Coordinates of C-alpha atoms and ligand atoms in Angstrom, one line a residue:
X1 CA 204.5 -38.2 151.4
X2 CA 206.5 -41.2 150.9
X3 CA 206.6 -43.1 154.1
X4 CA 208.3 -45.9 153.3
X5 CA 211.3 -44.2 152.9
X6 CA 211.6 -43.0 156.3
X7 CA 213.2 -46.5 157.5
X8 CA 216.1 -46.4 155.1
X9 CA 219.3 -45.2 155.9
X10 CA 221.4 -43.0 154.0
X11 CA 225.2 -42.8 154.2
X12 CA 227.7 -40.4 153.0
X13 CA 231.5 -40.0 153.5
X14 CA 232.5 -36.5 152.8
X15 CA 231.3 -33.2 154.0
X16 CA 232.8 -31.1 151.3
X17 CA 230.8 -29.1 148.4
X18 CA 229.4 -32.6 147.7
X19 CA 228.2 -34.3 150.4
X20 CA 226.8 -31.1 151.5
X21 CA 224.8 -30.8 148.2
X22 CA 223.4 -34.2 149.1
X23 CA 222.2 -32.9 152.6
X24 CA 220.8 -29.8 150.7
X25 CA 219.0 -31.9 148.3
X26 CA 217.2 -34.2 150.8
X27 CA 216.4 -31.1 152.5
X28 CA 214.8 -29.1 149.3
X29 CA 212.4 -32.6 148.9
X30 CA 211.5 -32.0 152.7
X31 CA 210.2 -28.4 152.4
X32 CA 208.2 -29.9 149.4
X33 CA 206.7 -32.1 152.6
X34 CA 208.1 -35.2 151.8
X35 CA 209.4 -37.4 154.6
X36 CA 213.5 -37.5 155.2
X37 CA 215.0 -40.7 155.7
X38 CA 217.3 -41.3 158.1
X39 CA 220.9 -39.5 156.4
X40 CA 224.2 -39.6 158.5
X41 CA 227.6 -38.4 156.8
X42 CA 230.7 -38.8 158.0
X43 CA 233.8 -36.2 157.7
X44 CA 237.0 -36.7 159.0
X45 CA 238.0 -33.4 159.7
X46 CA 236.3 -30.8 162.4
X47 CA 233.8 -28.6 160.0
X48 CA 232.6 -29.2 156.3
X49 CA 233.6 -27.7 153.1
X50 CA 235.8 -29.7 152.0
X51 CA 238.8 -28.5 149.9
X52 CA 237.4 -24.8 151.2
X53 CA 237.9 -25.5 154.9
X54 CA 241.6 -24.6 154.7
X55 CA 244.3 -26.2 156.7
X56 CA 247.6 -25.5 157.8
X57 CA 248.7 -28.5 158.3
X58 CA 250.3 -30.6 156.2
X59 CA 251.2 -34.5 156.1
X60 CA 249.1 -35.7 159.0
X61 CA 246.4 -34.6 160.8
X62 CA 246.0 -33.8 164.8
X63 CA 244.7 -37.2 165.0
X64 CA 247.0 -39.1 162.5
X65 CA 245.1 -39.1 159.9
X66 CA 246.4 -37.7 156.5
X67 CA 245.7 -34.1 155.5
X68 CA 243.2 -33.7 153.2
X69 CA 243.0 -30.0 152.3
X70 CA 245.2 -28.8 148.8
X71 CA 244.8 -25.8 149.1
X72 CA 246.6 -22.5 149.8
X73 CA 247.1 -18.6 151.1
X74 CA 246.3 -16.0 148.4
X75 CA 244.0 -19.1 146.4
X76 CA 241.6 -16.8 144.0
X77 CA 238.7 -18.7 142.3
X78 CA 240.2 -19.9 138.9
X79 CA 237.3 -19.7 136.9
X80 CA 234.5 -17.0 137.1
X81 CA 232.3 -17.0 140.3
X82 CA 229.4 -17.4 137.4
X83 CA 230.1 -20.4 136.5
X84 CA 229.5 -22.3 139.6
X85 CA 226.9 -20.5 141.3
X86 CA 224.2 -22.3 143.1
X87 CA 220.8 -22.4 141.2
X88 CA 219.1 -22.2 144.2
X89 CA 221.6 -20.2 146.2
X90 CA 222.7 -17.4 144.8
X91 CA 225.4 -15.1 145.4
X92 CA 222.9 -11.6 145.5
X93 CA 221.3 -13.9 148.0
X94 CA 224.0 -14.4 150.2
X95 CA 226.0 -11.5 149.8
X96 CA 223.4 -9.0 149.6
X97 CA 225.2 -6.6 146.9
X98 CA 227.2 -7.9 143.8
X99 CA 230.9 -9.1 144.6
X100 CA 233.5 -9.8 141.5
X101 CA 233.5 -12.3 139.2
X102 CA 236.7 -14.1 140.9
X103 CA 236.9 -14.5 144.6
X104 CA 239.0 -15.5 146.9
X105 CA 239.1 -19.2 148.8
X106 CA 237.5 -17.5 152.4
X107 CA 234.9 -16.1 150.5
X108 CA 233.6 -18.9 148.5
X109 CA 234.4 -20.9 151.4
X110 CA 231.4 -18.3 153.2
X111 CA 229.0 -18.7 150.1
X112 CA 228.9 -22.6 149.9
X113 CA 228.3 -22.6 154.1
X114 CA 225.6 -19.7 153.6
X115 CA 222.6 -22.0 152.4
X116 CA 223.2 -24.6 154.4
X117 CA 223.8 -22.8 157.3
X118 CA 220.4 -21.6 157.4
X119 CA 219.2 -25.1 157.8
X120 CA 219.5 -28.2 159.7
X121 CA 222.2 -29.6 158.0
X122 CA 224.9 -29.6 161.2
X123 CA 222.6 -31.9 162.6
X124 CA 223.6 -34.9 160.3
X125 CA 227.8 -35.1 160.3
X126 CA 229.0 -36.9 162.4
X127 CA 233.1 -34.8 162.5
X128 CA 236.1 -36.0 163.1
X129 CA 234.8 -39.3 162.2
X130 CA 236.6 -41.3 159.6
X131 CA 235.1 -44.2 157.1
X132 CA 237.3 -47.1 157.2
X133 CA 236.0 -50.0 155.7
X134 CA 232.9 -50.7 153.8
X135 CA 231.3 -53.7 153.0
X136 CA 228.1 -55.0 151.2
X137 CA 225.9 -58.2 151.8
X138 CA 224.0 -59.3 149.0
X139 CA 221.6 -60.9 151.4
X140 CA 220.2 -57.5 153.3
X141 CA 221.1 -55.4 150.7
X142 CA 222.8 -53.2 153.0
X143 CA 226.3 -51.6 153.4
X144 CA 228.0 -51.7 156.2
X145 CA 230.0 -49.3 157.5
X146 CA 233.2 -49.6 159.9
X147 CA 233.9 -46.2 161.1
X148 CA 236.3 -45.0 163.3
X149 CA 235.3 -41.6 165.7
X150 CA 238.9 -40.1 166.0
X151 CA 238.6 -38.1 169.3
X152 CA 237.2 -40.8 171.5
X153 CA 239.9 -43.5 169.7
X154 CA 236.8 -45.3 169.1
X155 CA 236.2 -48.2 166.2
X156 CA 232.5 -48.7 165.2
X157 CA 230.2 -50.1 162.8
X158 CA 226.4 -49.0 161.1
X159 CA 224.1 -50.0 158.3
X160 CA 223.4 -47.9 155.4
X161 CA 221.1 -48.7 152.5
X162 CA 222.5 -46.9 150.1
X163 CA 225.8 -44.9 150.4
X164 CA 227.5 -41.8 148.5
X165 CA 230.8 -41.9 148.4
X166 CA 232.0 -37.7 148.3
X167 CA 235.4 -37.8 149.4
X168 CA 237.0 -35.7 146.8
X169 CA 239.3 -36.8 144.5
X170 CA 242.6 -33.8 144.4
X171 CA 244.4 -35.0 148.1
X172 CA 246.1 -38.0 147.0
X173 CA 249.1 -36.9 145.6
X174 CA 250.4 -38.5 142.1
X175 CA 254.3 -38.2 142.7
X176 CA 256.2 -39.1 140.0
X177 CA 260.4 -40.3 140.1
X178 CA 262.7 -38.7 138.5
X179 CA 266.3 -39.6 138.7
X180 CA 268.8 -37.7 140.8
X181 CA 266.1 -36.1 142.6
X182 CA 266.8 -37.7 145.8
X183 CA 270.1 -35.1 145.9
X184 CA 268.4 -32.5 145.1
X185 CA 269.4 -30.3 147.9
X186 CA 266.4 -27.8 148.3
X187 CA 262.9 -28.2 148.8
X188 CA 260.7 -31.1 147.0
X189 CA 257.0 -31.0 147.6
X190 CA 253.9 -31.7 145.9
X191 CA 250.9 -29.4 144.9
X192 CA 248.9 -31.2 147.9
X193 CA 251.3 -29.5 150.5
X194 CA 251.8 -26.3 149.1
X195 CA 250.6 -24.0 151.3
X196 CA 251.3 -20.2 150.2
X197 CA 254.0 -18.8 148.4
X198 CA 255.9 -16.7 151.2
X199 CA 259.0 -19.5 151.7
X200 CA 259.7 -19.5 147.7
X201 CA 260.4 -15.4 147.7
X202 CA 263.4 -14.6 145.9
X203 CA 263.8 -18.6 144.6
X204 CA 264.3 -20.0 141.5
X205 CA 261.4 -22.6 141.3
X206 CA 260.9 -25.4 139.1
X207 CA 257.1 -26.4 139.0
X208 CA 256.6 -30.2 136.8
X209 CA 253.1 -30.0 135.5
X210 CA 251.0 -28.4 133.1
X211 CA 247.6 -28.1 134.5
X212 CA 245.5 -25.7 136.7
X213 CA 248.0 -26.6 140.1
X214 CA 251.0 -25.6 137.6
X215 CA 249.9 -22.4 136.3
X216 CA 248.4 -20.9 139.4
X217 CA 251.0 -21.8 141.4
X218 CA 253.5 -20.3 139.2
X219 CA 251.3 -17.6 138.9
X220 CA 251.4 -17.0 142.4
X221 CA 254.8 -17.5 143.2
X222 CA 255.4 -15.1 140.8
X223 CA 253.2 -12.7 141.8
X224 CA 254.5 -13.0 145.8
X225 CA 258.0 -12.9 144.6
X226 CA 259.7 -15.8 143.7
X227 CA 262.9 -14.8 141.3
X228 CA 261.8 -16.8 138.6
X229 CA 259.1 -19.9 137.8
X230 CA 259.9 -22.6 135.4
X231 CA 257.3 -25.2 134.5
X232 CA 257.8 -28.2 133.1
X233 CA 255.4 -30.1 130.8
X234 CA 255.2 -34.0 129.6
X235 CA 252.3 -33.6 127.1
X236 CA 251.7 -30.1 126.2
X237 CA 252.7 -26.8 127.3
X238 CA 250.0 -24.6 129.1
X239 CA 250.8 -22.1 126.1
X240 CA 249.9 -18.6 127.3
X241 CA 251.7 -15.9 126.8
X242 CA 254.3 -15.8 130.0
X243 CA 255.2 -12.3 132.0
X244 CA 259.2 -12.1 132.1
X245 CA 260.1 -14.6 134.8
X246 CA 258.1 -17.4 133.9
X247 CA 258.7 -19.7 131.2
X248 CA 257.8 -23.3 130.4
X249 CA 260.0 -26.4 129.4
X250 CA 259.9 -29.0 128.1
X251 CA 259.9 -32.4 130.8
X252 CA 262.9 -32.9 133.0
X253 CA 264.9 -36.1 132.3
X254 CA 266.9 -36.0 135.6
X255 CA 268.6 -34.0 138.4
X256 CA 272.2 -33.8 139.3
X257 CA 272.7 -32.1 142.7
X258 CA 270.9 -28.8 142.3
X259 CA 270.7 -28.7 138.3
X260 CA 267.9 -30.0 136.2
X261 CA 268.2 -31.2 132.6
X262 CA 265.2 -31.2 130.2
X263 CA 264.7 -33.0 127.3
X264 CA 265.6 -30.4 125.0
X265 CA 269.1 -30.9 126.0
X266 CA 269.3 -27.3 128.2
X267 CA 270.0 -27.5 131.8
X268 CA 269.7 -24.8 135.2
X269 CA 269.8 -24.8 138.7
X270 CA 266.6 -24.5 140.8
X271 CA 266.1 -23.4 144.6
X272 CA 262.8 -26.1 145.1
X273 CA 260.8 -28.2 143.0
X274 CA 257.2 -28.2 143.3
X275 CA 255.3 -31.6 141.6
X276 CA 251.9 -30.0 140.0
X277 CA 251.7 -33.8 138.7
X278 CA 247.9 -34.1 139.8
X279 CA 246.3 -36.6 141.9
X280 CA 245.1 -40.3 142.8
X281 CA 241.3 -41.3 142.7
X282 CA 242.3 -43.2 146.1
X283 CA 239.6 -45.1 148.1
X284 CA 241.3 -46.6 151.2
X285 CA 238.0 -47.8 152.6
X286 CA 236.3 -49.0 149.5
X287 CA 237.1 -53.2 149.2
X288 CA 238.2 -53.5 145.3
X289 CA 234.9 -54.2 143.6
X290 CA 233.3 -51.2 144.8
X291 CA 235.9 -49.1 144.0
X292 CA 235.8 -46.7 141.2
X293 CA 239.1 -47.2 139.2
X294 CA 239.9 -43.8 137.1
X295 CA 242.6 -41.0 135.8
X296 CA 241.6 -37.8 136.3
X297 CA 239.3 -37.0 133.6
X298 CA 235.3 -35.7 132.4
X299 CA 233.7 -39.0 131.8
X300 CA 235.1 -41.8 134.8
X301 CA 234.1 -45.1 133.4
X302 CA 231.5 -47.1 135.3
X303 CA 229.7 -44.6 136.9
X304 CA 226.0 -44.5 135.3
X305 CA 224.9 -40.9 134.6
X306 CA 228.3 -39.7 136.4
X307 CA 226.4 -41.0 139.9
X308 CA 225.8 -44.6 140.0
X309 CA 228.6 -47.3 140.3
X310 CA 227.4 -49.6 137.6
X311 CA 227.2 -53.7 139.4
X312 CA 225.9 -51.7 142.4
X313 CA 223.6 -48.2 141.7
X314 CA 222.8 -48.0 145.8
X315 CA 226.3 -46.9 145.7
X316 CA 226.7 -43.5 144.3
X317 CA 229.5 -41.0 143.8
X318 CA 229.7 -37.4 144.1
X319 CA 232.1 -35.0 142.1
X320 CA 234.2 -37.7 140.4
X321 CA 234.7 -35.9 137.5
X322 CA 237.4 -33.5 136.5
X323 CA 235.7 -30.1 136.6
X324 CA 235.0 -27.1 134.8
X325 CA 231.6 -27.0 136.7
X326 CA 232.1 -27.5 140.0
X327 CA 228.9 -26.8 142.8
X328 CA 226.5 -26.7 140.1
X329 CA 227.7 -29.9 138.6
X330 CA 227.5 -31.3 142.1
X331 CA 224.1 -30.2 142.9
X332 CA 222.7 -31.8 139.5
X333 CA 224.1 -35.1 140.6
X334 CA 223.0 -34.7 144.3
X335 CA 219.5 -33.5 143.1
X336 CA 219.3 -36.9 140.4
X337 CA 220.8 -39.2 143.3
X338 CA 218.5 -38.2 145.5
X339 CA 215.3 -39.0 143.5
X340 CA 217.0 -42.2 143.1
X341 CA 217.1 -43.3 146.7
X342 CA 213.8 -41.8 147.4
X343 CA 212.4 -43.9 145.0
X344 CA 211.2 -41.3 142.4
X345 CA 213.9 -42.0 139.8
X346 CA 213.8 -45.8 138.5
X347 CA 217.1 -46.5 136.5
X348 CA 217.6 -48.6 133.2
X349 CA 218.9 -52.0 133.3
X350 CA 222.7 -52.7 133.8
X351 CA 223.5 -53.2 130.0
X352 CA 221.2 -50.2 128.9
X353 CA 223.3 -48.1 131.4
X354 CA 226.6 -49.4 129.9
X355 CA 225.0 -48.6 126.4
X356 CA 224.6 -45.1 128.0
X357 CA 228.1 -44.5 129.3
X358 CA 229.5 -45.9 125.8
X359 CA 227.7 -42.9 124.9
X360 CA 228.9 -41.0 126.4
X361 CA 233.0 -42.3 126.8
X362 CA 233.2 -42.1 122.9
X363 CA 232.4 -38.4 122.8
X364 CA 234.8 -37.9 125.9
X365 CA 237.6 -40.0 123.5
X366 CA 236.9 -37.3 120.8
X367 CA 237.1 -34.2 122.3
X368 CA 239.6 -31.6 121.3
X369 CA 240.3 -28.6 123.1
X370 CA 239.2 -27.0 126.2
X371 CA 236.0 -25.1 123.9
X372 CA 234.7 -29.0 123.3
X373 CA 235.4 -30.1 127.0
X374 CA 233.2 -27.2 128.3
X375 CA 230.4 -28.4 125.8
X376 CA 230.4 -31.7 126.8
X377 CA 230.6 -31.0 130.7
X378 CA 227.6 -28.8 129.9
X379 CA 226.0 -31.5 127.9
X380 CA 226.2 -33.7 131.1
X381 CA 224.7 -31.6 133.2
X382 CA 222.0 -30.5 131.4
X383 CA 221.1 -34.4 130.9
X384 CA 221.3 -34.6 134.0
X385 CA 219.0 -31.5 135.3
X386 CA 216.4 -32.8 132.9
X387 CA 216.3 -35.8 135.1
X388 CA 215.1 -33.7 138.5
X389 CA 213.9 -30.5 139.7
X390 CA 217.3 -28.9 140.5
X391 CA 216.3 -25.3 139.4
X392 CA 216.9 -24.5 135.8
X393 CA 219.6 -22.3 134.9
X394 CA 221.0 -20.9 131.7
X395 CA 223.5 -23.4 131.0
X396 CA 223.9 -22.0 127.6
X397 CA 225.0 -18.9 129.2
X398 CA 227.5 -20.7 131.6
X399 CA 229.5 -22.6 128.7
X400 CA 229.6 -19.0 126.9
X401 CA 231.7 -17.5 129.8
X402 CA 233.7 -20.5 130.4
X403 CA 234.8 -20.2 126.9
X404 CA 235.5 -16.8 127.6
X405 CA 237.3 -17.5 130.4
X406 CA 240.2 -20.0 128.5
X407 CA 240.6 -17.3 126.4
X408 CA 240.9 -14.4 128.8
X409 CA 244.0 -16.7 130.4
X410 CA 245.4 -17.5 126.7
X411 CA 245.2 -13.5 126.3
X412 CA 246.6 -12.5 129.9
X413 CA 247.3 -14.7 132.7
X414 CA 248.1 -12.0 135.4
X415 CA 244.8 -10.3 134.4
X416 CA 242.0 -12.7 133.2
X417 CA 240.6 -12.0 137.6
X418 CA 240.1 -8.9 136.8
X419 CA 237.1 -9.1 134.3
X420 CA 233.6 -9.5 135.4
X421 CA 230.7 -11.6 134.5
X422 CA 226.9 -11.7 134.4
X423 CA 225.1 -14.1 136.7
X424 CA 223.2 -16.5 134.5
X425 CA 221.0 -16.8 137.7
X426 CA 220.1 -13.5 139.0
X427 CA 221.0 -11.7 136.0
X428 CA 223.4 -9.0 137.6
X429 CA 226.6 -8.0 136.6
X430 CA 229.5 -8.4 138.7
X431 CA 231.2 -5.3 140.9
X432 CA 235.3 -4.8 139.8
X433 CA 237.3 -5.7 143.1
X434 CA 238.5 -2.6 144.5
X435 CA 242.5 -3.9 143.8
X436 CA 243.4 -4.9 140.5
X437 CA 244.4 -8.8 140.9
X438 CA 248.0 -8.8 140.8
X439 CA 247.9 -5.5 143.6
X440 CA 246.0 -7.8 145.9
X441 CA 247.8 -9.5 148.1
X442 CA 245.7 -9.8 151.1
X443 CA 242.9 -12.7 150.6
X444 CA 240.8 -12.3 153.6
X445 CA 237.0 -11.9 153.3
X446 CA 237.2 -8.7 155.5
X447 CA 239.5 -6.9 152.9
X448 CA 237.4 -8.6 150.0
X449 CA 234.2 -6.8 150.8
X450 CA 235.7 -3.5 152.3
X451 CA 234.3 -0.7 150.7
X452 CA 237.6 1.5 150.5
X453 CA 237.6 5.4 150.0
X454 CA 238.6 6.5 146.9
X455 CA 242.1 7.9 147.9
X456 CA 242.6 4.5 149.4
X457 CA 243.1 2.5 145.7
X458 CA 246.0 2.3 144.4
X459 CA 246.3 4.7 141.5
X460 CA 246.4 2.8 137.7
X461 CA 249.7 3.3 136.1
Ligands
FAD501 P1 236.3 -32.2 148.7 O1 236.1 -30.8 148.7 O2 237.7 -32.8 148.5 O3 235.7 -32.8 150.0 C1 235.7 -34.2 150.3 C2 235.5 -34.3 151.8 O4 235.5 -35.7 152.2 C3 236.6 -33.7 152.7 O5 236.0 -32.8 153.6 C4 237.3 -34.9 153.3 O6 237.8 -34.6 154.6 C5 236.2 -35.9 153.4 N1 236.7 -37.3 153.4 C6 237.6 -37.9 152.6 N2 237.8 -39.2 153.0 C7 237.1 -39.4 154.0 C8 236.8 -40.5 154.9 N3 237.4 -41.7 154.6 N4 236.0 -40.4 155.9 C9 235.4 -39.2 156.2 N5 235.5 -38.1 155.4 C10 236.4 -38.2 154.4 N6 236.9 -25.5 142.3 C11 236.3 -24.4 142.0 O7 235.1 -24.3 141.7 N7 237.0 -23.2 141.9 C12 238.3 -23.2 142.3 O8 239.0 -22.1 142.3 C13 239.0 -24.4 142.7 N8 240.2 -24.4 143.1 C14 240.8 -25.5 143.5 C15 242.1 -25.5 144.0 C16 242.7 -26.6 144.5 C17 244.1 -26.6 145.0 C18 242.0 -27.8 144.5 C19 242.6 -29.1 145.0 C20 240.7 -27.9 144.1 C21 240.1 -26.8 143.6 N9 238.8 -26.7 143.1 C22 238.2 -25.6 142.7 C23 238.0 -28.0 143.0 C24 237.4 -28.5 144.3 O9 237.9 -29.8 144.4 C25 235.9 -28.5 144.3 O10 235.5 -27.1 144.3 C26 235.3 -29.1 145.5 O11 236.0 -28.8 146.7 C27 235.1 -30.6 145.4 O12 234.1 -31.0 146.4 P2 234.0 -32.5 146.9 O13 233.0 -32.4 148.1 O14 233.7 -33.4 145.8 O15 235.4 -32.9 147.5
NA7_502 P1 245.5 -32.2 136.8 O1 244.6 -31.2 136.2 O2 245.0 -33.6 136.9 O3 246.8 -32.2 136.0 C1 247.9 -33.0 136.3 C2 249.1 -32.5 135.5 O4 250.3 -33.3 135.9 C3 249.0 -32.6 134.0 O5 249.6 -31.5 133.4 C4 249.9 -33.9 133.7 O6 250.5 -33.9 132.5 C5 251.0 -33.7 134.8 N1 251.6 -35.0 135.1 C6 251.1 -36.1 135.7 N2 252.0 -37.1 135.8 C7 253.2 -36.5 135.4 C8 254.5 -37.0 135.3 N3 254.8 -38.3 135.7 N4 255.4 -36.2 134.8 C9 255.1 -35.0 134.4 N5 253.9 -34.4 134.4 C10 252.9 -35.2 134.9 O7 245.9 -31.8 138.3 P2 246.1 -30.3 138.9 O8 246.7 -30.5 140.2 O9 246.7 -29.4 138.0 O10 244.6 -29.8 139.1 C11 243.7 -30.5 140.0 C12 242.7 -29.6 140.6 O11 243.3 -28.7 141.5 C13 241.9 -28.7 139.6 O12 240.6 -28.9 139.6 C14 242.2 -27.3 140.1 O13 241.0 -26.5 140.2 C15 243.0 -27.4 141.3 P3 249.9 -34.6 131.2 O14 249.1 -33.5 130.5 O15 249.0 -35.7 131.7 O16 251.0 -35.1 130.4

């Protein structure tokens, strides 16, 4: 079916949960017996997943190029594993019995790889390859690509006809200046290099931030050891209820030596200081008018249905958006993108598509609280699913437990891991982990799905 397309050319940058939804989706058309066209996508590290494919490294890479990887030892899934499962994919599938409802990063890492393991999907990254430089002529229609293969030291060029941009969008650190810090005498990093919490044990940390990087590294640090946690918040506080030894405060103004000062005039001395300030939407290879210009939020401007950059639509973006939804949200868009380029999807003209976005940016200026932002993410994606054939799933179902979930935090931050979920795919309920949360401190996927012995658990207190 479809012949025509097989002499277009597909590019994507980024081999993460994203890019490999786009793979996946090209490949669900292709067991429906439509012809592939040509897809190549490039990552810049040595295997996919993304964010999941941890890294020790920080800084720069093996080749020079800087580290993309955020995350960190002991890194539990902050939101329920239902939430984010694949519609097509899911977790009875790939794990064969039913797992908890909050798993660690090597064993989500396992589940995204599982599907597309299976399939052919290898076969079109090019690794250890990194985009450079794109450009687009208004003549050919086509992008072209300058790409640079890092472990030949080779610079190259190709030809795309339409390319989706799924580089992620938490590496780029957003550091902020605060005076005096330059004499701080003890550690000052951000989020983005943060790497476990062994070197803060018995410190007195200061973490600035009040978002997810804040409170689960605090949480962490906390949990591994640290003496004591203080975060410090510009807009509003996280507002849980803190376990002795963690507190939050309000912004710091400045440093002297190793003594921060806050604005409500109080004043202590911190080991380290850890900026949980968030990240840039950064696009080094992307000339300025294809560039997609954003804060970190649920609805970036100028991106039509979330997907398609609005002057240009061949050029599409994956996973732009904040995220309670993450996979599922990327699938929908991959899935919709997809039809797009294959010709199946036709989309309105420019101004109807900024009518659209108005839409939708309004409701995004007018949400509340964290019960409205899941309702509106949900929204999206069910617009969005009605658009394709991305399997169905009960997204009604999903926004229930993710409401659930803020308030599980709000009622207990050390234990909200510790509940379990139903799958709004497969129906089944999650297994308890065989460790209560704050017990575990062992993250690996073989200690995960160990079956231990009874006498083995440690006994409830
Ligand atoms: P990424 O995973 O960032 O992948 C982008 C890929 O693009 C990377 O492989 C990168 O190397 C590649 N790339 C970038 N630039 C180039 C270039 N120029 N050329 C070639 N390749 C390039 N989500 C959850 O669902 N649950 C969680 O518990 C959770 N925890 C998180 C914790 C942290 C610390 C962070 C930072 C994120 C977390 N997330 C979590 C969100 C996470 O970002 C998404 O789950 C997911 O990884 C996003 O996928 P992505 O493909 O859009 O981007
Ligand atoms: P987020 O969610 O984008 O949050 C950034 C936080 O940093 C937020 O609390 C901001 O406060 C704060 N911030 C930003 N700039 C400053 C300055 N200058 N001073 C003080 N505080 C500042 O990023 P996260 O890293 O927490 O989370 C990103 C992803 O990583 C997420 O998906 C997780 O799953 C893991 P504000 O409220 O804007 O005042």
């Amino acid at each position: 079916k479809n012949n025509e397309m097989t002499n277009k050319r597909i590019g994507i940058i980024g081999a993460g949960p994203s890019g490999l939804a786009q793979i996946r989706a090209f490949e669900a058309l292709e067991a429906k017996g439509y012809a592939m066209p040509e897809i190549v996508c490039f990552e810049k590290q040595d295997n996919w997943g993304g964010m999941w494919n941890y890294s020790w490294r920080t800084g720069v890479g093996k080749y020079g190029e800087p580290i993309h990887g955020s995350m960190y030892k002991y890194l539990w899934s902050n939101g329920p594993k239902e939430c984010l499962e694949f519609s097509d994919y899911s977790f009875d599938e790939h794990f064969g019995k039913p797992i908890s409802s909050y798993p660690p990063r090597p064993v989500l890492f396992d589940y995204i790889q599982g599907r597309i393991k299976k399939s052919k999907a290898r076969e079109f990254i090019r690794f250890n390859t990194t985009a450079r430089w794109v450009s687009y002529d208004e003549d050919s229609k086509k992008f072209t690509v300058v790409l640079d293969d890092l472990k030949i030291n080779k610079t190259y060029s190709e030809e795309f006809d339409y390319l989706v941009v799924a580089s992620g969008h938490f590496s780029t650190p957003n550091m902020p200046y605060f005076k005096g810090i330059e004499n701080f005498p003890g550690t000052v990093m951000h989020a983005h290099d943060f790497r476990g919490a062994d070197q803060f044990k018995g410190q007195n940390l200061l973490l600035i931030g009040s978002s997810y990087s804040a409170e689960d590294i605090g949480v962490q640090c906390y949990k591994h050891g640290a003496e004591s946690v203080t975060l410090s918040y510009r807009s509003n506080p996280i507002g849980v209820e803190w376990p002795e030894g963690i507190k939050e405060v309000p912004l710091v103004t400045h440093f002297e030596d190793d003594t921060a000062f806050f604005k409500n005039g109080t004043q202590e001395k911190f080991d380290a200081v850890i900026m949980c300030t968030g990240y840039q939407h950064k696009f080094p290879f992307l000339p300025d008018e294809m560039r997609l210009k954003t804060k970190n939020n649920l609805y970036p401007d100028n991106l039509y249905k979330g997907i398609f950059f609005n002057e240009l639509p061949q050029l599409i973006y994956l996973g732009m958006q904040d995220q309670y939804y993450t996979f599922n949200m990327f699938d929908a868009q991959a899935w919709v993108a997809r039809d797009y380029m294959m010709g199946m999807l036709e989309l309105p003209s420019e101004n109807e598509r900024r009518v659209d976005m108005d839409k939708w940016l309004e409701r995004n200026d007018n949400l509340e609280n964290g019960d409205d932002e899941v309702d509106f993410q949900t929204d999206y994606i069910k617009d969005l699913i009605s658009m394709s054939d991305y399997p169905p799933f009960n997204l009604d179902e999903v926004a229930r437990m993710f409401k659930e979930w803020l308030k599980d935090k709000e009622d207990n931050i050390l234990t909200y891991r510790d509940k379990t979920f139903k799958s709004a795919v497969t129906g089944t309920m999650a297994a308890e982990h065989h460790t209560e949360w704050m017990d575990e401190l062992d993250d690996s996927k073989e200690r995960y799905l160990y079956e231990p012995e009874e006498e083995e658990l440690i006994p409830e207190n």
